[in-house]
Amino acid sequence: MGGPVGRSSTPGERTRSRVRDADRLGRDESPHEGGGPGDDDAGPGGREASEGGRRAANDRRGHKAGTRGRSSRRAPKSAKRRVLRWSASVLAVLILGTGGAGYLYYEHLNGNIKKEDLTLGDKQMADHKANAAGQTPLNILLIGSDARDSKANQKLGGAKETFGAAPLADVQMLLHISADRSNLSVISMPRDTMLKMPKCTAPDGEVFPASTVDVQTNQSLGRGGPGCTVATWYELTGIRIDHFMMIDFAGVVSMADAIGGVPVCVDANINSRGRDGKGSGLKLEKGTTSVKGEQALQWLRTRYGFEDNTDLGRAKAQHQYMNSMVRELRKGTKLTDPAKLMNLAEAATEALTVDKGLDTVKKLYDLAEEFKKVPTKRITMSTMPNVYGTGTNNGRVYPKAGDAEQLFRMVRDDIPLDGKASKRKKPEATKDPSAPVGEIAVAVRNGTATDALGPASGRASGVADQLKDAGFAKTTVDPGDVTGAARTAILYPSADLEGDAQAVAKALGVPLSQVKKSTDVSGISLAVGADWREDGTYPVSKGKEKTPESAGALNGDDEKACMKVNPNYTW
């Protein structure tokens, strides 16, 4: 099973030869009761992969001349299931690296993957809260880079004046897989969102100080790499991010080609190219079209031509593409050909830059298995609620007060965006008793400022008075720190003070989910947030949490979704 005569075969060629042999054996195999993976399996299932591998080994030892005769019979109805099983076993060989060529190819794929630090910020991200079963959610930040750092990216990206410039994070999506793996929520942040950047230290030691003015969020990537984009998200949302995955223009094209086409829909003919030359070049007829390669990249980049020609329309188009891609993969039709599986493995590993916690094919495969547990109907795409800026930032957007924080809080607290119940456990009171309330020292600060409003007058002293009335005699006010906090929070530095912090929360009626361990404080610190700008008791929300309408939620099963074309870009 070597390469052509006169030269040595590469590990990839030897593996592909083994793949072809295994696929032939799979087609010749007699029907096996029980079938293969169902429609919701986008790749190998654990049991099917291992069983397929054992059958392959047995067949290679036991198949004789009679095999050729059996292969001429008409394929039974279960042929598609057998192909899926064999595809699963083949991919398992590639993933797990069993055998000499398989191991070499596995190492080859590992070598394709580019790795970076998870976060470049100074803040340590808070730990997840486990549910009743001890499960924790997974948060992955998906970053699309507009880097023009290679000939392929320069050809696809255009804009010659940007060649060699710092890359921008033009696509930012947070993927949240619930602790019980029953649902998946996605939050897109428009690339022109204005916010404060945290301090970031690049891997080479260069320090990018925290910004003192609002900066466009896509600039985070140029402040040391994707780890600064992660730090920026954490600074804004307070959501722990476990991993990131970054892809560039060329990567999108190669992945789209390997997938084989994704159906998308427009409600009118579209030509994303204006008289001024602006636009992605996307040209489609009204209705549904399967896009791949460069056309898929055009779809994902289109701004001029969708809705109001802003990033908000582009985000919706990206949501439609992602939902459709998931549906296509889960049909299994793209994963029945071992050669396509290998192409997909090559494309994915060459296209991605990931954090060091995802630095092997096996880890990426395990993450994909977590994604597969979520039914398509429980996937919800959303966009961060936002409002347009004014003055010099006219045309840029800011997080919408109230709605944006509500969306972030739902993800932090593992509340499904589709409104359906999730099997989650509310935070429990710690078993460590608190000190007598009169001995608990609490520092209260006014964090009620928002992008649009200054801090509400007297809020720190007002809440401090409530605590003193409840017996917390050692309560003090921090008059200097008025940094805005979207939500009221009680922070403590170490486990021995958790009970004391929870006692403060109970006295004020603040939910225990808002009591967090933090290395940023040396004692118990209470930040009165923008959710408590008015005097009185803490305004706890009542009833079922709902995703704000301003988030534009889209369900993963919605096959009728169709992008609205701007009338100035039709033909």
mmCIF file of C-alpha atoms in Angstrom, residues 137-393:
data_model
loop_
_atom_site.group_PDB
_atom_site.id
_atom_site.type_symbol
_atom_site.label_atom_id
_atom_site.label_comp_id
_atom_site.label_asym_id
_atom_site.label_seq_id
_atom_site.Cartn_x
_atom_site.Cartn_y
_atom_site.Cartn_z
ATOM 1 C CA PRO A 137 -20.971 24.630 31.148
ATOM 2 C CA LEU A 138 -18.489 25.241 28.335
ATOM 3 C CA ASN A 139 -17.871 28.667 26.791
ATOM 4 C CA ILE A 140 -15.920 28.932 23.533
ATOM 5 C CA LEU A 141 -15.128 32.255 21.854
ATOM 6 C CA LEU A 142 -15.152 31.982 18.062
ATOM 7 C CA ILE A 143 -13.003 34.683 16.423
ATOM 8 C CA GLY A 144 -12.860 35.551 12.739
ATOM 9 C CA SER A 145 -9.624 37.362 11.839
ATOM 10 C CA ASP A 146 -9.289 39.707 8.860
ATOM 11 C CA ALA A 147 -5.492 39.221 8.788
ATOM 12 C CA ARG A 148 -3.853 39.965 5.427
ATOM 13 C CA ASP A 149 -0.668 38.168 6.445
ATOM 14 C CA SER A 150 -0.442 35.644 3.598
ATOM 15 C CA LYS A 151 -0.904 35.683 -0.178
ATOM 16 C CA ALA A 152 -4.103 33.647 0.191
ATOM 17 C CA ASN A 153 -5.580 36.062 2.737
ATOM 18 C CA GLN A 154 -4.475 39.095 0.699
ATOM 19 C CA LYS A 155 -6.149 37.700 -2.403
ATOM 20 C CA LEU A 156 -9.392 37.029 -0.542
ATOM 21 C CA GLY A 157 -9.352 40.104 1.681
ATOM 22 C CA GLY A 158 -8.603 42.811 -0.886
ATOM 23 C CA ALA A 159 -7.930 46.253 0.608
ATOM 24 C CA LYS A 160 -4.222 46.473 -0.323
ATOM 25 C CA GLU A 161 -3.695 49.388 2.021
ATOM 26 C CA THR A 162 -4.337 46.992 4.933
ATOM 27 C CA PHE A 163 -1.658 44.442 3.930
ATOM 28 C CA GLY A 164 0.672 43.913 6.863
ATOM 29 C CA ALA A 165 -1.520 45.875 9.277
ATOM 30 C CA ALA A 166 -2.514 44.536 12.688
ATOM 31 C CA PRO A 167 -5.324 41.961 12.324
ATOM 32 C CA LEU A 168 -8.855 42.810 13.440
ATOM 33 C CA ALA A 169 -11.323 40.480 15.172
ATOM 34 C CA ASP A 170 -14.141 41.150 12.740
ATOM 35 C CA VAL A 171 -16.245 38.186 13.888
ATOM 36 C CA GLN A 172 -16.753 37.500 17.587
ATOM 37 C CA MET A 173 -19.224 34.870 18.767
ATOM 38 C CA LEU A 174 -19.454 33.337 22.218
ATOM 39 C CA LEU A 175 -20.711 29.736 22.099
ATOM 40 C CA HIS A 176 -22.199 28.558 25.411
ATOM 41 C CA ILE A 177 -22.920 24.839 25.876
ATOM 42 C CA SER A 178 -25.125 24.314 28.930
ATOM 43 C CA ALA A 179 -23.865 22.271 31.864
ATOM 44 C CA ASP A 180 -26.310 19.448 31.125
ATOM 45 C CA ARG A 181 -25.537 19.670 27.366
ATOM 46 C CA SER A 182 -29.248 20.143 26.613
ATOM 47 C CA ASN A 183 -28.911 23.495 24.841
ATOM 48 C CA LEU A 184 -26.462 25.834 23.147
ATOM 49 C CA SER A 185 -26.578 29.627 23.114
ATOM 50 C CA VAL A 186 -24.586 31.970 20.895
ATOM 51 C CA ILE A 187 -23.962 35.693 21.435
ATOM 52 C CA SER A 188 -22.495 37.706 18.572
ATOM 53 C CA MET A 189 -20.838 41.031 19.301
ATOM 54 C CA PRO A 190 -20.855 43.514 16.383
ATOM 55 C CA ARG A 191 -17.302 44.353 15.355
ATOM 56 C CA ASP A 192 -17.939 48.107 15.777
ATOM 57 C CA THR A 193 -19.014 47.811 19.422
ATOM 58 C CA MET A 194 -17.350 50.540 21.481
ATOM 59 C CA LEU A 195 -15.967 49.575 24.888
ATOM 60 C CA LYS A 196 -13.010 49.895 27.262
ATOM 61 C CA MET A 197 -10.063 47.575 26.613
ATOM 62 C CA PRO A 198 -8.319 45.857 29.529
ATOM 63 C CA LYS A 199 -4.566 45.747 29.948
ATOM 64 C CA CYS A 200 -3.080 42.962 27.807
ATOM 65 C CA THR A 201 0.459 41.546 27.866
ATOM 66 C CA ALA A 202 1.516 39.900 24.599
ATOM 67 C CA PRO A 203 3.454 36.593 24.594
ATOM 68 C CA ASP A 204 6.594 38.509 23.584
ATOM 69 C CA GLY A 205 6.271 40.746 26.662
ATOM 70 C CA GLU A 206 4.852 43.852 24.977
ATOM 71 C CA VAL A 207 2.323 45.542 27.269
ATOM 72 C CA PHE A 208 -0.828 47.194 25.946
ATOM 73 C CA PRO A 209 -2.209 49.397 28.736
ATOM 74 C CA ALA A 210 -5.925 49.537 29.517
ATOM 75 C CA SER A 211 -7.702 52.080 27.329
ATOM 76 C CA THR A 212 -8.960 55.266 28.940
ATOM 77 C CA VAL A 213 -11.433 55.951 26.098
ATOM 78 C CA ASP A 214 -13.852 53.715 24.223
ATOM 79 C CA VAL A 215 -12.210 51.556 21.558
ATOM 80 C CA GLN A 216 -13.779 49.489 18.786
ATOM 81 C CA THR A 217 -13.896 45.866 19.935
ATOM 82 C CA ASN A 218 -12.309 44.360 16.819
ATOM 83 C CA GLN A 219 -9.024 46.121 17.707
ATOM 84 C CA SER A 220 -8.529 43.682 20.610
ATOM 85 C CA LEU A 221 -6.855 41.145 18.307
ATOM 86 C CA GLY A 222 -4.061 43.581 17.513
ATOM 87 C CA ARG A 223 -3.228 43.953 21.226
ATOM 88 C CA GLY A 224 -1.170 40.784 21.478
ATOM 89 C CA GLY A 225 -3.443 38.216 19.846
ATOM 90 C CA PRO A 226 -6.699 36.351 20.489
ATOM 91 C CA GLY A 227 -5.954 36.198 24.228
ATOM 92 C CA CYS A 228 -6.693 39.936 24.408
ATOM 93 C CA THR A 229 -10.044 39.408 22.664
ATOM 94 C CA VAL A 230 -10.843 36.844 25.371
ATOM 95 C CA ALA A 231 -9.798 39.291 28.109
ATOM 96 C CA THR A 232 -11.961 42.017 26.538
ATOM 97 C CA TRP A 233 -15.023 39.763 26.502
ATOM 98 C CA TYR A 234 -14.481 38.817 30.138
ATOM 99 C CA GLU A 235 -14.048 42.471 31.120
ATOM 100 C CA LEU A 236 -17.414 43.350 29.535
ATOM 101 C CA THR A 237 -19.537 40.279 30.313
ATOM 102 C CA GLY A 238 -18.055 38.559 33.372
ATOM 103 C CA ILE A 239 -18.558 35.260 31.511
ATOM 104 C CA ARG A 240 -15.779 32.716 32.013
ATOM 105 C CA ILE A 241 -14.309 31.673 28.662
ATOM 106 C CA ASP A 242 -12.862 28.168 28.533
ATOM 107 C CA HIS A 243 -11.472 28.122 25.003
ATOM 108 C CA PHE A 244 -11.160 30.136 21.817
ATOM 109 C CA MET A 245 -10.994 29.124 18.172
ATOM 110 C CA MET A 246 -9.791 31.612 15.544
ATOM 111 C CA ILE A 247 -10.028 31.328 11.761
ATOM 112 C CA ASP A 248 -8.908 33.635 8.910
ATOM 113 C CA PHE A 249 -10.195 34.255 5.353
ATOM 114 C CA ALA A 250 -8.328 31.359 3.767
ATOM 115 C CA GLY A 251 -9.445 29.081 6.579
ATOM 116 C CA VAL A 252 -13.104 29.892 5.993
ATOM 117 C CA VAL A 253 -12.760 29.060 2.301
ATOM 118 C CA SER A 254 -10.957 25.747 2.878
ATOM 119 C CA MET A 255 -13.447 24.689 5.571
ATOM 120 C CA ALA A 256 -16.427 25.633 3.403
ATOM 121 C CA ASP A 257 -14.996 23.600 0.512
ATOM 122 C CA ALA A 258 -14.375 20.596 2.778
ATOM 123 C CA ILE A 259 -17.950 20.724 4.114
ATOM 124 C CA GLY A 260 -19.244 20.701 0.559
ATOM 125 C CA GLY A 261 -21.812 23.509 0.548
ATOM 126 C CA VAL A 262 -24.185 25.218 2.991
ATOM 127 C CA PRO A 263 -27.720 26.332 1.952
ATOM 128 C CA VAL A 264 -28.484 30.030 2.558
ATOM 129 C CA CYS A 265 -31.484 32.140 1.583
ATOM 130 C CA VAL A 266 -32.140 35.722 0.410
ATOM 131 C CA ASP A 267 -35.580 37.292 -0.113
ATOM 132 C CA ALA A 268 -34.479 39.035 -3.327
ATOM 133 C CA ASN A 269 -31.633 39.008 -5.841
ATOM 134 C CA ILE A 270 -28.519 40.437 -4.199
ATOM 135 C CA ASN A 271 -25.361 41.984 -5.610
ATOM 136 C CA SER A 272 -23.123 43.211 -2.778
ATOM 137 C CA ARG A 273 -21.150 45.707 -4.839
ATOM 138 C CA GLY A 274 -22.137 49.377 -4.849
ATOM 139 C CA ARG A 275 -21.147 52.147 -7.247
ATOM 140 C CA ASP A 276 -18.532 53.221 -4.717
ATOM 141 C CA GLY A 277 -16.993 49.746 -4.827
ATOM 142 C CA LYS A 278 -18.129 48.795 -1.346
ATOM 143 C CA GLY A 279 -19.371 45.288 -0.783
ATOM 144 C CA SER A 280 -18.250 41.670 -0.565
ATOM 145 C CA GLY A 281 -18.970 40.776 -4.195
ATOM 146 C CA LEU A 282 -21.699 38.300 -3.211
ATOM 147 C CA LYS A 283 -24.186 37.804 -6.054
ATOM 148 C CA LEU A 284 -27.108 35.424 -5.574
ATOM 149 C CA GLU A 285 -30.572 34.946 -6.998
ATOM 150 C CA LYS A 286 -33.650 35.142 -4.798
ATOM 151 C CA GLY A 287 -34.304 31.965 -2.821
ATOM 152 C CA THR A 288 -31.987 29.273 -1.470
ATOM 153 C CA THR A 289 -28.473 28.646 -2.778
ATOM 154 C CA SER A 290 -25.794 26.255 -1.519
ATOM 155 C CA VAL A 291 -22.620 28.296 -1.035
ATOM 156 C CA LYS A 292 -19.085 27.056 -0.518
ATOM 157 C CA GLY A 293 -15.517 28.190 -0.926
ATOM 158 C CA GLU A 294 -15.031 31.886 -1.723
ATOM 159 C CA GLN A 295 -18.786 32.399 -2.098
ATOM 160 C CA ALA A 296 -19.285 31.207 1.500
ATOM 161 C CA LEU A 297 -16.675 33.753 2.630
ATOM 162 C CA GLN A 298 -18.525 36.462 0.708
ATOM 163 C CA TRP A 299 -21.758 35.531 2.483
ATOM 164 C CA LEU A 300 -20.125 35.690 5.899
ATOM 165 C CA ARG A 301 -18.481 39.051 5.120
ATOM 166 C CA THR A 302 -21.467 40.740 3.479
ATOM 167 C CA ARG A 303 -22.469 44.004 5.109
ATOM 168 C CA TYR A 304 -23.548 46.127 2.163
ATOM 169 C CA GLY A 305 -26.642 44.395 0.849
ATOM 170 C CA PHE A 306 -28.210 42.897 3.986
ATOM 171 C CA GLU A 307 -30.902 44.844 5.867
ATOM 172 C CA ASP A 308 -29.533 48.277 6.892
ATOM 173 C CA ASN A 309 -25.988 47.720 5.542
ATOM 174 C CA THR A 310 -24.506 47.386 9.048
ATOM 175 C CA ASP A 311 -22.772 44.720 11.092
ATOM 176 C CA LEU A 312 -26.144 43.850 12.645
ATOM 177 C CA GLY A 313 -27.371 42.422 9.349
ATOM 178 C CA ARG A 314 -24.054 40.687 8.804
ATOM 179 C CA ALA A 315 -24.376 38.987 12.225
ATOM 180 C CA LYS A 316 -27.813 37.644 11.270
ATOM 181 C CA ALA A 317 -26.405 36.259 8.018
ATOM 182 C CA GLN A 318 -23.622 34.540 9.949
ATOM 183 C CA HIS A 319 -26.202 33.000 12.306
ATOM 184 C CA GLN A 320 -28.194 31.669 9.365
ATOM 185 C CA TYR A 321 -25.043 30.147 7.858
ATOM 186 C CA MET A 322 -23.967 28.488 11.107
ATOM 187 C CA ASN A 323 -27.390 26.996 11.802
ATOM 188 C CA SER A 324 -27.601 25.684 8.252
ATOM 189 C CA MET A 325 -24.074 24.239 8.435
ATOM 190 C CA VAL A 326 -24.942 22.349 11.623
ATOM 191 C CA ARG A 327 -28.089 20.930 10.003
ATOM 192 C CA GLU A 328 -26.115 19.811 6.947
ATOM 193 C CA LEU A 329 -23.424 18.100 9.002
ATOM 194 C CA ARG A 330 -25.976 16.338 11.165
ATOM 195 C CA LYS A 331 -27.694 14.869 8.143
ATOM 196 C CA GLY A 332 -24.511 12.797 7.809
ATOM 197 C CA THR A 333 -24.385 13.267 4.035
ATOM 198 C CA LYS A 334 -21.098 15.163 4.220
ATOM 199 C CA LEU A 335 -19.373 12.518 6.307
ATOM 200 C CA THR A 336 -20.010 9.277 4.417
ATOM 201 C CA ASP A 337 -16.869 9.525 2.255
ATOM 202 C CA PRO A 338 -13.578 8.809 4.081
ATOM 203 C CA ALA A 339 -11.686 11.021 1.623
ATOM 204 C CA LYS A 340 -13.975 13.936 2.542
ATOM 205 C CA LEU A 341 -13.398 13.179 6.194
ATOM 206 C CA MET A 342 -9.661 13.467 5.664
ATOM 207 C CA ASN A 343 -10.087 16.682 3.695
ATOM 208 C CA LEU A 344 -12.185 18.068 6.528
ATOM 209 C CA ALA A 345 -9.563 17.031 9.092
ATOM 210 C CA GLU A 346 -6.797 18.685 7.056
ATOM 211 C CA ALA A 347 -8.805 21.850 6.442
ATOM 212 C CA ALA A 348 -9.895 22.207 10.051
ATOM 213 C CA THR A 349 -6.454 21.729 11.574
ATOM 214 C CA GLU A 350 -4.755 24.023 9.054
ATOM 215 C CA ALA A 351 -7.415 26.730 9.406
ATOM 216 C CA LEU A 352 -7.599 27.008 13.183
ATOM 217 C CA THR A 353 -5.663 28.869 15.828
ATOM 218 C CA VAL A 354 -6.743 27.681 19.275
ATOM 219 C CA ASP A 355 -5.811 28.109 22.911
ATOM 220 C CA LYS A 356 -3.339 25.648 24.398
ATOM 221 C CA GLY A 357 -6.154 23.700 26.045
ATOM 222 C CA LEU A 358 -7.251 22.581 22.547
ATOM 223 C CA ASP A 359 -3.806 21.833 21.164
ATOM 224 C CA THR A 360 -4.444 18.307 19.788
ATOM 225 C CA VAL A 361 -6.870 16.709 17.364
ATOM 226 C CA LYS A 362 -8.112 14.483 20.191
ATOM 227 C CA LYS A 363 -9.067 17.513 22.298
ATOM 228 C CA LEU A 364 -10.822 19.140 19.335
ATOM 229 C CA TYR A 365 -12.633 15.865 18.684
ATOM 230 C CA ASP A 366 -13.742 15.641 22.324
ATOM 231 C CA LEU A 367 -15.058 19.209 22.112
ATOM 232 C CA ALA A 368 -16.984 18.331 18.946
ATOM 233 C CA GLU A 369 -18.550 15.416 20.825
ATOM 234 C CA GLU A 370 -19.847 17.872 23.448
ATOM 235 C CA PHE A 371 -21.399 19.990 20.693
ATOM 236 C CA LYS A 372 -23.078 16.925 19.195
ATOM 237 C CA LYS A 373 -24.995 16.263 22.395
ATOM 238 C CA VAL A 374 -27.107 19.389 21.828
ATOM 239 C CA PRO A 375 -30.188 18.927 19.577
ATOM 240 C CA THR A 376 -30.425 21.400 16.694
ATOM 241 C CA LYS A 377 -33.792 22.605 17.970
ATOM 242 C CA ARG A 378 -32.120 23.749 21.219
ATOM 243 C CA ILE A 379 -29.530 25.981 19.493
ATOM 244 C CA THR A 380 -30.254 29.706 19.838
ATOM 245 C CA MET A 381 -28.310 32.404 17.990
ATOM 246 C CA SER A 382 -28.443 35.985 19.296
ATOM 247 C CA THR A 383 -26.743 39.366 18.897
ATOM 248 C CA MET A 384 -25.684 41.516 21.833
ATOM 249 C CA PRO A 385 -28.465 44.118 22.319
ATOM 250 C CA ASN A 386 -27.035 47.468 21.292
ATOM 251 C CA VAL A 387 -27.751 51.125 20.606
ATOM 252 C CA TYR A 388 -26.095 53.495 18.154
ATOM 253 C CA GLY A 389 -23.550 56.020 19.384
ATOM 254 C CA THR A 390 -23.613 59.742 18.756
ATOM 255 C CA GLY A 391 -21.130 62.455 17.875
ATOM 256 C CA THR A 392 -17.722 61.144 16.845
ATOM 257 C CA ASN A 393 -18.978 57.576 17.408
#
